[in-house]
C-alpha atoms as an extended CHARMM CRD file, in Angstrom:
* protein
*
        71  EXT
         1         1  UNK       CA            -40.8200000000       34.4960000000       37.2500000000  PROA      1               0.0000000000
         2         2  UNK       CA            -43.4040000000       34.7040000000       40.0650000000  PROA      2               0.0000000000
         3         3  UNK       CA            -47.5850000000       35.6910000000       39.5450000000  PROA      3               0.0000000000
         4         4  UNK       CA            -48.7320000000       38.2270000000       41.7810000000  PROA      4               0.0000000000
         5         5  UNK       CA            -52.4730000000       38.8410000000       42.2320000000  PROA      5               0.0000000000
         6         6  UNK       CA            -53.6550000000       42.5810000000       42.8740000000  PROA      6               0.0000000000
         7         7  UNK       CA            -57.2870000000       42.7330000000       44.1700000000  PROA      7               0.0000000000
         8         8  UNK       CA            -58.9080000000       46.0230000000       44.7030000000  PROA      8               0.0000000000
         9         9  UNK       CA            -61.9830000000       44.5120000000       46.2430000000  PROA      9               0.0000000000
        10        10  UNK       CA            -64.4770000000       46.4730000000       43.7740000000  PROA      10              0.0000000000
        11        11  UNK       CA            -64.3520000000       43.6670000000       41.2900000000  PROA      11              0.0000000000
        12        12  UNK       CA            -61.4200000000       43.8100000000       39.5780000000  PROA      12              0.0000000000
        13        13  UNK       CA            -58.7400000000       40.9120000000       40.1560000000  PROA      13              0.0000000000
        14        14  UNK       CA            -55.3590000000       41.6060000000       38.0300000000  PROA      14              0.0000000000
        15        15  UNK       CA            -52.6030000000       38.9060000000       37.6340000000  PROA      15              0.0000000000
        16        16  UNK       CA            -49.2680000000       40.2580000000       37.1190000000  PROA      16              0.0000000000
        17        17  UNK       CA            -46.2080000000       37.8940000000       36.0100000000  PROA      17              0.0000000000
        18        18  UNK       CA            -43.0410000000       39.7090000000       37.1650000000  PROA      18              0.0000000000
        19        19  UNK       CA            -39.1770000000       39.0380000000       38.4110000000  PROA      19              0.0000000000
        20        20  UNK       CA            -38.3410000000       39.0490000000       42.3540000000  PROA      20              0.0000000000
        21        21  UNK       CA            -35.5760000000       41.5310000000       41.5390000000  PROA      21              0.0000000000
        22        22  UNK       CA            -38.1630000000       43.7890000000       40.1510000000  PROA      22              0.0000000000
        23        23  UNK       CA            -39.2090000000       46.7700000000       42.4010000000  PROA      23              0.0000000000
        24        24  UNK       CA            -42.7900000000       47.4750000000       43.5200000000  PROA      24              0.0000000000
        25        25  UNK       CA            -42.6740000000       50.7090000000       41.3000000000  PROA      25              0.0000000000
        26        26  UNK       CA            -41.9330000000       48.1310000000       38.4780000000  PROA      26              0.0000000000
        27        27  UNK       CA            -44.7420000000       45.9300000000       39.7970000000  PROA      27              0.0000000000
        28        28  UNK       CA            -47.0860000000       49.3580000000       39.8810000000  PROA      28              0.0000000000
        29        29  UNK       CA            -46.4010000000       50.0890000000       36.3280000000  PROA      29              0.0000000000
        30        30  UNK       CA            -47.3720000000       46.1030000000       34.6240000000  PROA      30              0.0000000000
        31        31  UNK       CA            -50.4390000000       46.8000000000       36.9300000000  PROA      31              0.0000000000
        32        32  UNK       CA            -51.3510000000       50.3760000000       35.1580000000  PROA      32              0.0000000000
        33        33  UNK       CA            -50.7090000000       48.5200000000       32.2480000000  PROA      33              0.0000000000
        34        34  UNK       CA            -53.1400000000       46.4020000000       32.5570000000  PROA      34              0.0000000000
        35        35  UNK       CA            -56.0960000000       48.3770000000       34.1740000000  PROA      35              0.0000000000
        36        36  UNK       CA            -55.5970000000       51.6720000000       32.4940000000  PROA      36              0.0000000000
        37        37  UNK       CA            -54.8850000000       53.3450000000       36.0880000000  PROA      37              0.0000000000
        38        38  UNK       CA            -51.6790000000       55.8030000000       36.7180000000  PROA      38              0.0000000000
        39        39  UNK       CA            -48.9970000000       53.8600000000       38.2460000000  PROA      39              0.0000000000
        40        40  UNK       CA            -48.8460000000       56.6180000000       40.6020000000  PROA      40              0.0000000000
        41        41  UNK       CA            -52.0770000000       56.5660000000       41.6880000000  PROA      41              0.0000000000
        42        42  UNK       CA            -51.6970000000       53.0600000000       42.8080000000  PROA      42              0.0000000000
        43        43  UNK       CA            -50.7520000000       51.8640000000       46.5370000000  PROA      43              0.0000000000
        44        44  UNK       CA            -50.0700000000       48.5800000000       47.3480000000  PROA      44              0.0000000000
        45        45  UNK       CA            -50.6760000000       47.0910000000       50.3130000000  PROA      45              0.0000000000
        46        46  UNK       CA            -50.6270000000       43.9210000000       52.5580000000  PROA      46              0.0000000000
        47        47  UNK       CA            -52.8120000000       44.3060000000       56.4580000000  PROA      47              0.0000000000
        48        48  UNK       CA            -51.1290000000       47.0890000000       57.2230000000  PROA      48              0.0000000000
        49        49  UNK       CA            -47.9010000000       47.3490000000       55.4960000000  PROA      49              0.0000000000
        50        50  UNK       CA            -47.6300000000       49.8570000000       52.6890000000  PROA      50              0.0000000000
        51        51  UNK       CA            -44.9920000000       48.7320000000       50.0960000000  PROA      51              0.0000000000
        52        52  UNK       CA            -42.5930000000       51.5690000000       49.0140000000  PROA      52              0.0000000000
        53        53  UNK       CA            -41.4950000000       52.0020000000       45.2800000000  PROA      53              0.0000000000
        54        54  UNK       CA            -37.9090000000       51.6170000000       45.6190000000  PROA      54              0.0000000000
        55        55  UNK       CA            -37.9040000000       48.0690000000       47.4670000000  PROA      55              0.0000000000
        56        56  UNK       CA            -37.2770000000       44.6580000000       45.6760000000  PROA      56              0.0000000000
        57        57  UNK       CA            -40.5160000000       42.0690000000       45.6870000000  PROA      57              0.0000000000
        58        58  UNK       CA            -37.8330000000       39.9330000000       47.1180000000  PROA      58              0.0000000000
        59        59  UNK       CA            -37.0510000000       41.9330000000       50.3180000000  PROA      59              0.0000000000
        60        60  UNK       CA            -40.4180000000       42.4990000000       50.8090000000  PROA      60              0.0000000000
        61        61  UNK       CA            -40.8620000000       38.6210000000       50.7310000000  PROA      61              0.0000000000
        62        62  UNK       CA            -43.7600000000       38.6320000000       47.6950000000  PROA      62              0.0000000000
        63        63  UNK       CA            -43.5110000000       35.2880000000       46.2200000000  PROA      63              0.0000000000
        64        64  UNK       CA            -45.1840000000       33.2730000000       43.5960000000  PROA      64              0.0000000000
        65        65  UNK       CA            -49.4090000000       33.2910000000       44.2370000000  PROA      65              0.0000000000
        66        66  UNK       CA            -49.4750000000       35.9600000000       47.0790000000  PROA      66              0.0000000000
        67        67  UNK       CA            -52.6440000000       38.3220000000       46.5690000000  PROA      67              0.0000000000
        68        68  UNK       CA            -51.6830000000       42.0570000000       47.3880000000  PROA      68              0.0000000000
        69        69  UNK       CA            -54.5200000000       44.7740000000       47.9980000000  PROA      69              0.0000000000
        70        70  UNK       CA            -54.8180000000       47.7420000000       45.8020000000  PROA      70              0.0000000000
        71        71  UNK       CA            -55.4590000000       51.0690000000       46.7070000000  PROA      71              0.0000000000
C-alpha cells in the first residue's frame, strides 16, 4: 500500500491510501470519495503531465508520499 497526497491548492489537502496496481481512474474514484467531487470531474496532474485513467500508478512511477495536483 502506498499514500498519495492530492492538493488542489484552494485549501483542501486529501490523503489517499491505494495499491500500485491500481489505475488512476481507481485513484480518481477513493478521491471523490472522500471530497464529495465526481470522479469524472477530476484531473490529475504532475508539472505538466496529465495522468490518463487507464494507466497503473506504477507505470506512471507514483510511489509512496508523492503529492499530485488536482484539477
Amino acid at each position: 500500500m502506498i499514500t498519495v497526497i492530492a492538493n488542489d491548492r484552494l485549501g483542501r489537502k486529501v490523503s489517499v491510501k491505494c495499491d500500485p496496481k491500481d489505475t488512476v481512474g481507481d485513484l480518481k474514484k477513493l478521491i471523490a470519495a472522500q471530497t464529495g467531487t465526481n470522479s469524472s470531474k477530476i484531473i490529475l496532474k504532475k508539472w505538466y503531465t496529465t495522468f490518463k485513467d487507464h494507466i497503473t500508478l506504477e507505470d506512471y512511477e507514483i510511489h509512496d508520499g508523492m503529492s499530485l495536483e488536482m484539477y
